[in-house]
mmCIF file of C-alpha atoms in Angstrom:
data_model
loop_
_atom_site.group_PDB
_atom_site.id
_atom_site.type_symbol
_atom_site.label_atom_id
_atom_site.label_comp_id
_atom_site.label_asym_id
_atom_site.label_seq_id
_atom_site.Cartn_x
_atom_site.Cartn_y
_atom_site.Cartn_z
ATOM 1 C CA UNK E 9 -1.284 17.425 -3.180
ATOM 2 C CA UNK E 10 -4.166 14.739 -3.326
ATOM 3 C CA UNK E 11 -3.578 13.149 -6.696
ATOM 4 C CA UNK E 12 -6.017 11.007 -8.234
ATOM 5 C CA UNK E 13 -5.285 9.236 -11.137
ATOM 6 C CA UNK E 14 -7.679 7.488 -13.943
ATOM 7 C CA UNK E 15 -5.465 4.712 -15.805
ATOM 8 C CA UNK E 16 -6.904 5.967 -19.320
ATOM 9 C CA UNK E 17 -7.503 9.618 -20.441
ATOM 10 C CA UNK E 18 -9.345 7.840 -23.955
ATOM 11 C CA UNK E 19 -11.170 4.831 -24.894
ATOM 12 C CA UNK E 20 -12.661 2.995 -27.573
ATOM 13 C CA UNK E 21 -14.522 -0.086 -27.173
ATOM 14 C CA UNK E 22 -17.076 -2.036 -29.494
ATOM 15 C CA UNK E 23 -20.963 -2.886 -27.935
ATOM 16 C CA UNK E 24 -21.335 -5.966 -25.994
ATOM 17 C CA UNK E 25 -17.297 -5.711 -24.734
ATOM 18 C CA UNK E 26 -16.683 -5.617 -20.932
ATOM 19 C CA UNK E 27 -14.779 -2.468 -19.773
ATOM 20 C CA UNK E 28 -12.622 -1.800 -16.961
ATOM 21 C CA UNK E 29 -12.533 1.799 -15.726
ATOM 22 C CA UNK E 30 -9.505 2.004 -13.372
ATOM 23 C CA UNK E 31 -9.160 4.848 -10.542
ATOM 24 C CA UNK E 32 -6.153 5.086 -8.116
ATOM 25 C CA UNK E 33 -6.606 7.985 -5.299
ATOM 26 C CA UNK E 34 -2.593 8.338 -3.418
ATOM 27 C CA UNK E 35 -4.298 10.058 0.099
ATOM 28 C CA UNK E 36 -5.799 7.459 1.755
ATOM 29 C CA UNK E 37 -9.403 8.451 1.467
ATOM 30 C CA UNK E 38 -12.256 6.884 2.520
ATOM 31 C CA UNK E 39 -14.341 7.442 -0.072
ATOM 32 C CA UNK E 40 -14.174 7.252 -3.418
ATOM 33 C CA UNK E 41 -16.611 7.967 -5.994
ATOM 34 C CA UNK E 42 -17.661 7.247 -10.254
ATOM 35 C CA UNK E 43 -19.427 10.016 -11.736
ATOM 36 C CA UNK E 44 -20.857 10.111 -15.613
ATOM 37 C CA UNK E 45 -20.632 13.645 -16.934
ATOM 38 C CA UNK E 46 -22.614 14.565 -19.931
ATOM 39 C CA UNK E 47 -23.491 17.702 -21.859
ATOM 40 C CA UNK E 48 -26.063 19.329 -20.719
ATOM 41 C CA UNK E 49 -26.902 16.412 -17.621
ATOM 42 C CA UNK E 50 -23.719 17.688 -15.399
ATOM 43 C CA UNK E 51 -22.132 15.060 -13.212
ATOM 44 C CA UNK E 52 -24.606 12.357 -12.415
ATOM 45 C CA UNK E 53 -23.026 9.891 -9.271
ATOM 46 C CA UNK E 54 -22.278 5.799 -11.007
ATOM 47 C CA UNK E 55 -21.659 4.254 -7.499
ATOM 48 C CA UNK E 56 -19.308 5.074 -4.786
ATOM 49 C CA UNK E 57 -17.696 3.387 -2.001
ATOM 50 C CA UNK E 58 -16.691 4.437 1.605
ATOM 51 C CA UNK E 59 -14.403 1.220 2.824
ATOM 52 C CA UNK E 60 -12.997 -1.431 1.232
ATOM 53 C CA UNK E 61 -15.288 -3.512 -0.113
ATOM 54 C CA UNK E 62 -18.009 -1.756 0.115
ATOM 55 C CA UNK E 63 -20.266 0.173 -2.094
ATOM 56 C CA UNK E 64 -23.597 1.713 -2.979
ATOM 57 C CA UNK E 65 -25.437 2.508 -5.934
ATOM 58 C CA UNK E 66 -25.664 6.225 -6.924
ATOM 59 C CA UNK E 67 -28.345 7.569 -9.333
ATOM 60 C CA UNK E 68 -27.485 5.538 -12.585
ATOM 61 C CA UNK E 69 -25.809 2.383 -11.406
ATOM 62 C CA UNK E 70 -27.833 0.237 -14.415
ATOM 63 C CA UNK E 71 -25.283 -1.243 -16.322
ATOM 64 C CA UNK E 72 -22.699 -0.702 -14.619
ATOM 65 C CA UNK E 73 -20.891 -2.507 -11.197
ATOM 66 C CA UNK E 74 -17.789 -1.346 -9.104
ATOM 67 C CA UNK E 75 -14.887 -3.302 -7.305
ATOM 68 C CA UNK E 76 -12.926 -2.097 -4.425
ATOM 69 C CA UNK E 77 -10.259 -4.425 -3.205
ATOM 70 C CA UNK E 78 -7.917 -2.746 -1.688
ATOM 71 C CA UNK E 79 -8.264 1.079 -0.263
ATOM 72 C CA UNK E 80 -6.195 3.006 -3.137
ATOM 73 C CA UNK E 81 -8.227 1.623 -6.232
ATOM 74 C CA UNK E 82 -11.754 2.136 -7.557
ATOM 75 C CA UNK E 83 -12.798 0.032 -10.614
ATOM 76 C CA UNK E 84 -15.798 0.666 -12.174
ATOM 77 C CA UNK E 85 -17.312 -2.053 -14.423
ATOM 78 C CA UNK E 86 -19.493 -2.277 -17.815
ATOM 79 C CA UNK E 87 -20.603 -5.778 -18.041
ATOM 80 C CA UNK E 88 -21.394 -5.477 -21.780
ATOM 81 C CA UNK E 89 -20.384 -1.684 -23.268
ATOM 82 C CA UNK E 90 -23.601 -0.581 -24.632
ATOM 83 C CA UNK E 91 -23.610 2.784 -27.222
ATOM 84 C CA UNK E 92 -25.245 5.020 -24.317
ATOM 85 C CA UNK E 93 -22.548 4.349 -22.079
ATOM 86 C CA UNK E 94 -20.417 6.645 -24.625
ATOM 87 C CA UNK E 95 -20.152 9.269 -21.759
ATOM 88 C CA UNK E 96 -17.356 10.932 -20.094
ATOM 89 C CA UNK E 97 -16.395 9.437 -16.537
ATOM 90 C CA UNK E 98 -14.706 11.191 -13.610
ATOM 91 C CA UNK E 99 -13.281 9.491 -10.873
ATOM 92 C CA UNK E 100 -13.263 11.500 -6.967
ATOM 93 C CA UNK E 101 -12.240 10.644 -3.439
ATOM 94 C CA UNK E 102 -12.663 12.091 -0.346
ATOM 95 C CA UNK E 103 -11.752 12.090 2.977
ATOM 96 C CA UNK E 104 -14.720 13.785 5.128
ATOM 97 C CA UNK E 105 -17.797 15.450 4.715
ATOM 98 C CA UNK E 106 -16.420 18.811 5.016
ATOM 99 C CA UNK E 107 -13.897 18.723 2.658
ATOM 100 C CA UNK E 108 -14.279 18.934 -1.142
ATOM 101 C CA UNK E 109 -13.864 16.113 -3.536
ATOM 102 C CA UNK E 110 -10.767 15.093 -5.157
ATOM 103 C CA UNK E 111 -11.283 14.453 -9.280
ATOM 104 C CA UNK E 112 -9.115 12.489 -11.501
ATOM 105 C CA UNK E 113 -8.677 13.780 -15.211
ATOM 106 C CA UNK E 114 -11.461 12.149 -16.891
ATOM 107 C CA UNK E 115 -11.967 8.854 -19.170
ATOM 108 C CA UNK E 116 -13.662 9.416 -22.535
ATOM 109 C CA UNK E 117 -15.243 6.340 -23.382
ATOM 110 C CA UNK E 118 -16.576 5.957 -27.029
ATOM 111 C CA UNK E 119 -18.546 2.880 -27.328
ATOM 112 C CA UNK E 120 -19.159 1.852 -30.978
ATOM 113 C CA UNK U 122 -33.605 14.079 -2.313
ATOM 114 C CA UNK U 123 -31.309 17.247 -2.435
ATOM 115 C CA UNK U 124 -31.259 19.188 -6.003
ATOM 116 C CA UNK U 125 -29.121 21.636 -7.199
ATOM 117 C CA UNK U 126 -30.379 24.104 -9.855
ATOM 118 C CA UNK U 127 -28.029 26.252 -12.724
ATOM 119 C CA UNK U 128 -30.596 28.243 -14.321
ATOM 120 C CA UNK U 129 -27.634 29.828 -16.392
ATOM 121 C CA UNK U 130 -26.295 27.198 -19.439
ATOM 122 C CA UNK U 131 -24.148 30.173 -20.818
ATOM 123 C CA UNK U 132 -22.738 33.271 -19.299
ATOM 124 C CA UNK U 133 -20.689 35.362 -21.257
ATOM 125 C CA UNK U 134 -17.968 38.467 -19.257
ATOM 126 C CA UNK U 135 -15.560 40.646 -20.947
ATOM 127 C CA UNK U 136 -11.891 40.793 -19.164
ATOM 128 C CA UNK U 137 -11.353 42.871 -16.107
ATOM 129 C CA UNK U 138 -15.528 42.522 -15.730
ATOM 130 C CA UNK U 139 -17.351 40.828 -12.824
ATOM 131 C CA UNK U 140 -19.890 38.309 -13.302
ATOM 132 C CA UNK U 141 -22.061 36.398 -11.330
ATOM 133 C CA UNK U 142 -23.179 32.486 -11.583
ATOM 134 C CA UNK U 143 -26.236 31.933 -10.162
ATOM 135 C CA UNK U 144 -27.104 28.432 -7.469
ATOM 136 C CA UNK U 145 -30.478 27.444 -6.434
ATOM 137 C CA UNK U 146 -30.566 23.897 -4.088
ATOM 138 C CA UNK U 147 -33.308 22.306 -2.231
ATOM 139 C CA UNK U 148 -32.812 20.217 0.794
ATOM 140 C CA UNK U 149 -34.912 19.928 3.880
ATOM 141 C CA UNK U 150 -31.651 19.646 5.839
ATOM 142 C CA UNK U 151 -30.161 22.603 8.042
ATOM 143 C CA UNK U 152 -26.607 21.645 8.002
ATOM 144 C CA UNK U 153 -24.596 20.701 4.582
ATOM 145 C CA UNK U 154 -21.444 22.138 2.661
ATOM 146 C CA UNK U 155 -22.042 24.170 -0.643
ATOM 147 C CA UNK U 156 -18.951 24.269 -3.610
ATOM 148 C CA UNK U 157 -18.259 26.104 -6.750
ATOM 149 C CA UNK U 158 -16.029 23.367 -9.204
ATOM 150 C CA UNK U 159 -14.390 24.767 -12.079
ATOM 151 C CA UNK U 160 -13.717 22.488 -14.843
ATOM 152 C CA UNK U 161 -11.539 24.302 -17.615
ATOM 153 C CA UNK U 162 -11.447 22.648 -21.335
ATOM 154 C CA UNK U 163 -8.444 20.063 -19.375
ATOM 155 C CA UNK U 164 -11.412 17.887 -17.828
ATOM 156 C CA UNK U 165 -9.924 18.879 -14.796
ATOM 157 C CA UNK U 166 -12.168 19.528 -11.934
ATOM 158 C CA UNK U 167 -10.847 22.193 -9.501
ATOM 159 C CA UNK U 168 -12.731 23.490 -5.951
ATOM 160 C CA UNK U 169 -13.080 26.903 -6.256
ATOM 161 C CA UNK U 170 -14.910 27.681 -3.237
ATOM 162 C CA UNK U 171 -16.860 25.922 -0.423
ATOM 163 C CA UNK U 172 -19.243 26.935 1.911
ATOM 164 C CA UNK U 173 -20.500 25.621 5.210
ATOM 165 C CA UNK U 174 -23.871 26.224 5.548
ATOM 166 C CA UNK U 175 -23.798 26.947 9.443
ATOM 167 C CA UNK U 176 -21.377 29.693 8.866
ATOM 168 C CA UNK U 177 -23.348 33.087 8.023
ATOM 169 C CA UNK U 178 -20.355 34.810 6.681
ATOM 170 C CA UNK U 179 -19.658 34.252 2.606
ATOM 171 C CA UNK U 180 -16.506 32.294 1.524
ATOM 172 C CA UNK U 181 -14.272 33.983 -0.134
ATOM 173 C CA UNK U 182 -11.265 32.731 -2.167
ATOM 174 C CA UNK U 183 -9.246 35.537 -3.940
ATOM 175 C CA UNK U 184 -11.229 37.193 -6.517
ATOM 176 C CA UNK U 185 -14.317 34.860 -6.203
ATOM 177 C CA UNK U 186 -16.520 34.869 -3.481
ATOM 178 C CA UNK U 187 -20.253 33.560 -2.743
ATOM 179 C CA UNK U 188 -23.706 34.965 -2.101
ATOM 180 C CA UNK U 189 -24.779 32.449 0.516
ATOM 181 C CA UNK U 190 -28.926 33.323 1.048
ATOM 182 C CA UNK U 191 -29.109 30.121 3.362
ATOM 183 C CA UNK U 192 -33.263 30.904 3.446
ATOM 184 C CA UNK U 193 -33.291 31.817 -0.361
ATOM 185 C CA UNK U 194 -31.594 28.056 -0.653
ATOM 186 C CA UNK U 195 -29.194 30.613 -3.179
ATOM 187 C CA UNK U 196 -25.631 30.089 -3.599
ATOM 188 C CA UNK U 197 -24.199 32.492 -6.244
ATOM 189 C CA UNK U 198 -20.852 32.699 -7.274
ATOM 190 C CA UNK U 199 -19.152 35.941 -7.875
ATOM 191 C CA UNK U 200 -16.162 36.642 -9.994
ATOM 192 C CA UNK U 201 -14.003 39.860 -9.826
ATOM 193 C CA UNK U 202 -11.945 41.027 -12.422
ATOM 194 C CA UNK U 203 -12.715 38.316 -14.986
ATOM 195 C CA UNK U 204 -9.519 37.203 -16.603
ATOM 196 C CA UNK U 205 -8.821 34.857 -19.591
ATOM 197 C CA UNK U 206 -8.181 31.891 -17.418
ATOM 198 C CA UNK U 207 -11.585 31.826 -15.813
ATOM 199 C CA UNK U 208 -13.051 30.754 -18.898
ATOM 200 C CA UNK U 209 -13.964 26.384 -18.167
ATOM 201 C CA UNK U 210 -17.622 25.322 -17.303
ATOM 202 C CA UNK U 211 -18.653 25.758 -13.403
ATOM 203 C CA UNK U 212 -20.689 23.418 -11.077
ATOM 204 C CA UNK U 213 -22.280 24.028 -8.101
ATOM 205 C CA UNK U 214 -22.440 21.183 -5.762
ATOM 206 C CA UNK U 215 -24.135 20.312 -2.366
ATOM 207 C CA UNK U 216 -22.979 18.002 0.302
ATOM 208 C CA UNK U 217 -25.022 16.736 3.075
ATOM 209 C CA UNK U 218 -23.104 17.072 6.436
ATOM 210 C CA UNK U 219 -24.685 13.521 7.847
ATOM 211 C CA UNK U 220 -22.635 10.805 7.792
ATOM 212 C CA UNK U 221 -22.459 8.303 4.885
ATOM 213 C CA UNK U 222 -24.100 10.516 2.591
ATOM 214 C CA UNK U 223 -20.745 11.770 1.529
ATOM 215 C CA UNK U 224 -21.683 12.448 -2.031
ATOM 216 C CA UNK U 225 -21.734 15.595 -3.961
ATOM 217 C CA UNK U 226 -25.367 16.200 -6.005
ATOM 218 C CA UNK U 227 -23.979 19.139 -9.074
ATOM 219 C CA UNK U 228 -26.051 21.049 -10.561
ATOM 220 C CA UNK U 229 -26.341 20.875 -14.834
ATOM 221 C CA UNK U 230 -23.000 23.577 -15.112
ATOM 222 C CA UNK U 231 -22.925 26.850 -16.073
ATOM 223 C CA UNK U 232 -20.466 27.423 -19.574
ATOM 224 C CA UNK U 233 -18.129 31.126 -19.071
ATOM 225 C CA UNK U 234 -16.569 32.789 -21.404
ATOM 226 C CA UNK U 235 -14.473 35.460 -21.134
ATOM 227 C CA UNK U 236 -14.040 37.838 -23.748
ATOM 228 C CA UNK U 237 -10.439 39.679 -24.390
#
């Protein structure tokens, strides 16, 4: 089974820290992927990556960056934590078009 | 840009009941993938059921299966026999089928709950 795993199920942070968001996938995917999930919003896509190395910016990337430096891990970024960053994020890779996505468990970030 | 539409926030089904979750997308493309996600009060998200949109004939995946209306741009989600377990939040999800646009667009979620 794909396995996807997000280094912290619960956060707390104060405004103005910088936050690391860590995301190891164990399938060698491709892709790999940040979504934001909030009530009533669904999942909205952070950034996402398809190599090493490389990324794009999804729908919300303000305030946010990614690092991808070696094929198995995903980082997602928050320069300076910020209280409307208090959000749930999921982690997801893939390996082609047709085949779903693979999610991590979550990180709930609280940002006070 | 592709959008996928719940028009359902809540759905309520007693045990051993079907219900059905309704999909609406817009795209102008004639190829993509359609998926049903479950994501139970764990966080965890789970495929339930994927679609390709050349195929006419609905997925089906146990006791849920999908209303594919590929001119409709409808992609409903059917559950037999409603059990305890189905209760979690469900998103519907579209995938283009061109290269490097490998991300899934969800629609807002759907909320079950299953009555004993």
């Amino acid at each position: 089974d794909v396995k996807v795993t997000q280094s912290s199920r619960y956060l707390v942070k104060r405004t103005g820290e910088k936050v690391f968001l860590e995301c190891v996938q164990d399938m060698d995917h491709e892709n790999m992927f940040w979504y934001r999930q909030d009530p009533g919003l669904g999942l909205r896509l952070i950034y996402f990556s398809y190599d090493v190395k490389m990324k794009e910016k999804g729908d919300i990337p303000e305030g946010y960056s990614v690092s991808r430096e070696k094929k198995e891990r995903f980082s997602l970024i928050l320069e300076s934590a910020s209280t409307n960053q208090t959000s749930m994020y999921l982690c997801a890779s893939s390996l082609s078009v047709a085949g779903g996505m693979f999610f991590g468990s979550g990180t709930q970030l609280s940002v006070l | 840009a592709q959008t996928v539409t719940q028009s359902q926030p809540e759905m309520s089904v007693q045990e051993a009941e079907t219900v059905t979750l309704s999909c609406t997308y817009d795209t102008s493309e004639s190829d993509y993938y359609l998926f049903w996600y479950k994501q139970p009060p764990s966080r965890q998200m789970i495929l339930v059921i994927r679609q390709e949109a050349y195929k006419q004939q609905n997925a089906t995946e146990n006791r849920f299966s999908v209303n594919f209306q590929k001119a409709a741009k409808s992609f409903s989600l059917k559950i037999s026999d409603s059990q305890l377990g189905d209760a979690a939040m469900y998103f519907c999800a579209y995938r283009s089928s061109q290269g490097g646009s490998e991300k899934l667009v969800f629609g807002k979620g759907t909320k079950l709950t299953v009555n004993p």
